[in-house]
Amino acid sequence: MKVILTADVKALGKKGEVVEVSDGYGRNAIIKKNLGVEATPKALNDLKLQNKHADKVAQENLEKARELAKEIETKKVVISVKAGEGGRIFGSVSTKEISQAAKEQLGFELDKKKMQLADPIKAFGTYEVAIKLHTQVTTKLTVQVVEA
C-alpha cells in the first residue's frame, strides 16, 4: 500500500513523502493516527500542487531576500557610544544595538540572531557586519561606531 505522509514518522519518512508500507500497518497505524493518507490519484495530484506552491513561495522569499541584500549593502548605520579615558568604549557594541539602530535609522527589521560578528566591536571605527537573510543570501551592513 502506498501512503502519503502528513507528518514526520520515525524510521519511515518525512512529511509529504510517498512511502510503501504493508496494508495492515498503513490502515491500522499510519492512517488511523492521522500520520498519512492513502496515495490515491487525487491525493497525489493534491501533493503535487502543494509542492508547486511551496516551491513558488520559496522562490519569492529568495527574490525578496536578494533585493533586501542589495539595498542593505548600500546603507550605513551610525552608532554613538560613550567612551572612557583614552577613547575606549565601555563594554562593546552588540548585535541587539545594531539591530535597533538599523530599525531607527533605515527602517529595516533585522533579526539580531542573524547577524554574525567575527569579534566584538570594542573600538571606534567602521565595521562590516555579516547578516544572513536567507539560507542562500548573506549580505554585509556597514556599521560606524562614533563617540557620543
GROMACS .gro file of C-alpha atoms in nm:
model
  148
    1MET     CA    1   0.000   0.000   0.000
    2LYS     CA    2   0.130   0.346  -0.089
    3VAL     CA    3   0.081   0.621   0.168
    4ILE     CA    4   0.144   0.997   0.159
    5LEU     CA    5   0.282   1.104   0.498
    6THR     CA    6   0.115   1.408   0.657
    7ALA     CA    7   0.367   1.417   0.943
    8ASP     CA    8   0.723   1.300   1.002
    9VAL     CA    9   0.727   0.932   1.101
   10LYS     CA   10   1.042   0.799   1.263
   11ALA     CA   11   1.218   0.530   1.056
   12LEU     CA   12   0.967   0.573   0.771
   13GLY     CA   13   0.993   0.919   0.618
   14LYS     CA   14   0.925   1.289   0.633
   15LYS     CA   15   0.606   1.486   0.576
   16GLY     CA   16   0.499   1.492   0.211
   17GLU     CA   17   0.685   1.176   0.107
   18VAL     CA   18   0.514   0.885  -0.065
   19VAL     CA   19   0.617   0.559   0.101
   20GLU     CA   20   0.532   0.192   0.053
   21VAL     CA   21   0.406   0.016   0.369
   22SER     CA   22   0.223  -0.307   0.440
   23ASP     CA   23  -0.156  -0.288   0.418
   24GLY     CA   24  -0.212  -0.356   0.788
   25TYR     CA   25   0.046  -0.101   0.905
   26GLY     CA   26  -0.090   0.158   0.665
   27ARG     CA   27  -0.455   0.115   0.771
   28ASN     CA   28  -0.409   0.049   1.143
   29ALA     CA   29  -0.117   0.276   1.232
   30ILE     CA   30  -0.049   0.544   0.972
   31ILE     CA   31  -0.400   0.635   0.851
   32LYS     CA   32  -0.577   0.571   1.182
   33LYS     CA   33  -0.338   0.803   1.373
   34ASN     CA   34  -0.364   1.070   1.100
   35LEU     CA   35   0.005   1.038   1.014
   36GLY     CA   36  -0.074   0.984   0.647
   37VAL     CA   37  -0.338   0.930   0.380
   38GLU     CA   38  -0.374   0.664   0.113
   39ALA     CA   39  -0.195   0.759  -0.208
   40THR     CA   40  -0.495   0.787  -0.442
   41PRO     CA   41  -0.458   0.970  -0.774
   42LYS     CA   42  -0.645   1.270  -0.626
   43ALA     CA   43  -0.421   1.277  -0.317
   44LEU     CA   44  -0.108   1.251  -0.535
   45ASN     CA   45  -0.230   1.540  -0.751
   46ASP     CA   46  -0.301   1.750  -0.440
   47LEU     CA   47   0.052   1.674  -0.313
   48LYS     CA   48   0.197   1.779  -0.648
   49LEU     CA   49   0.005   2.110  -0.636
   50GLN     CA   50   0.115   2.174  -0.276
   51ASN     CA   51   0.479   2.113  -0.370
   52LYS     CA   52   0.449   2.353  -0.666
   53HIS     CA   53   0.301   2.620  -0.439
   54ALA     CA   54   0.572   2.567  -0.177
   55ASP     CA   55   0.842   2.598  -0.445
   56LYS     CA   56   0.684   2.920  -0.573
   57VAL     CA   57   0.670   3.070  -0.223
   58ALA     CA   58   1.032   2.968  -0.155
   59GLN     CA   59   1.143   3.132  -0.481
   60GLU     CA   60   0.955   3.454  -0.392
   61ASN     CA   61   1.119   3.461  -0.048
   62LEU     CA   62   1.461   3.414  -0.209
   63GLU     CA   63   1.398   3.704  -0.451
   64LYS     CA   64   1.284   3.931  -0.165
   65ALA     CA   65   1.596   3.841   0.035
   66ARG     CA   66   1.820   3.922  -0.264
   67GLU     CA   67   1.651   4.261  -0.314
   68LEU     CA   68   1.685   4.343   0.056
   69ALA     CA   69   2.052   4.236   0.046
   70LYS     CA   70   2.126   4.477  -0.239
   71GLU     CA   71   1.954   4.759  -0.052
   72ILE     CA   72   2.132   4.687   0.278
   73GLU     CA   73   2.478   4.680   0.116
   74THR     CA   74   2.442   5.044   0.010
   75LYS     CA   75   2.337   5.167   0.357
   76LYS     CA   76   2.532   5.261   0.667
   77VAL     CA   77   2.429   5.260   1.033
   78VAL     CA   78   2.588   5.503   1.279
   79ILE     CA   79   2.600   5.405   1.646
   80SER     CA   80   2.719   5.655   1.906
   81VAL     CA   81   2.853   5.519   2.234
   82LYS     CA   82   3.008   5.670   2.544
   83ALA     CA   83   3.380   5.645   2.587
   84GLY     CA   84   3.608   5.648   2.888
   85GLU     CA   85   3.966   5.763   2.925
   86GLY     CA   86   4.188   5.708   2.625
   87GLY     CA   87   3.892   5.681   2.385
   88ARG     CA   88   3.794   5.330   2.494
   89ILE     CA   89   3.434   5.212   2.473
   90PHE     CA   90   3.251   5.096   2.785
   91GLY     CA   91   3.166   4.733   2.705
   92SER     CA   92   3.106   4.653   2.340
   93VAL     CA   93   2.853   4.713   2.063
   94SER     CA   94   2.616   4.416   2.043
   95THR     CA   95   2.403   4.283   1.760
   96LYS     CA   96   2.097   4.399   1.955
   97GLU     CA   97   2.219   4.761   1.939
   98ILE     CA   98   2.297   4.725   1.568
   99SER     CA   99   1.950   4.581   1.504
  100GLN     CA  100   1.782   4.869   1.693
  101ALA     CA  101   1.990   5.129   1.510
  102ALA     CA  102   1.906   4.974   1.172
  103LYS     CA  103   1.536   4.987   1.258
  104GLU     CA  104   1.552   5.351   1.373
  105GLN     CA  105   1.782   5.486   1.100
  106LEU     CA  106   1.697   5.272   0.798
  107GLY     CA  107   1.358   5.122   0.878
  108PHE     CA  108   1.482   4.763   0.835
  109GLU     CA  109   1.364   4.488   1.070
  110LEU     CA  110   1.687   4.288   1.102
  111ASP     CA  111   1.699   3.990   1.339
  112LYS     CA  112   1.989   4.020   1.583
  113LYS     CA  113   2.031   3.641   1.576
  114LYS     CA  114   2.100   3.650   1.202
  115MET     CA  115   2.393   3.893   1.246
  116GLN     CA  116   2.738   3.741   1.261
  117LEU     CA  117   3.012   3.936   1.436
  118ALA     CA  118   3.358   3.784   1.398
  119ASP     CA  119   3.488   3.975   1.703
  120PRO     CA  120   3.305   4.201   1.948
  121ILE     CA  121   3.312   4.569   1.849
  122LYS     CA  122   3.513   4.737   2.126
  123ALA     CA  123   3.664   5.039   1.948
  124PHE     CA  124   3.557   5.333   1.735
  125GLY     CA  125   3.565   5.294   1.360
  126THR     CA  126   3.382   5.137   1.068
  127TYR     CA  127   3.294   4.769   1.066
  128GLU     CA  128   3.125   4.527   0.827
  129VAL     CA  129   2.865   4.303   0.990
  130ALA     CA  130   2.754   3.990   0.800
  131ILE     CA  131   2.378   3.932   0.803
  132LYS     CA  132   2.223   3.604   0.689
  133LEU     CA  133   1.887   3.696   0.534
  134HIS     CA  134   1.816   3.357   0.377
  135THR     CA  135   1.987   3.021   0.360
  136GLN     CA  136   2.135   3.127   0.024
  137VAL     CA  137   2.166   3.504   0.081
  138THR     CA  138   2.421   3.674   0.307
  139THR     CA  139   2.493   4.047   0.295
  140LYS     CA  140   2.713   4.299   0.474
  141LEU     CA  141   2.593   4.604   0.666
  142THR     CA  142   2.838   4.888   0.730
  143VAL     CA  143   2.835   4.996   1.093
  144GLN     CA  144   3.016   5.311   1.203
  145VAL     CA  145   3.085   5.350   1.576
  146VAL     CA  146   3.136   5.709   1.689
  147GLU     CA  147   3.184   5.881   2.026
  148ALA     CA  148   2.870   6.025   2.181
   0.00000   0.00000   0.00000
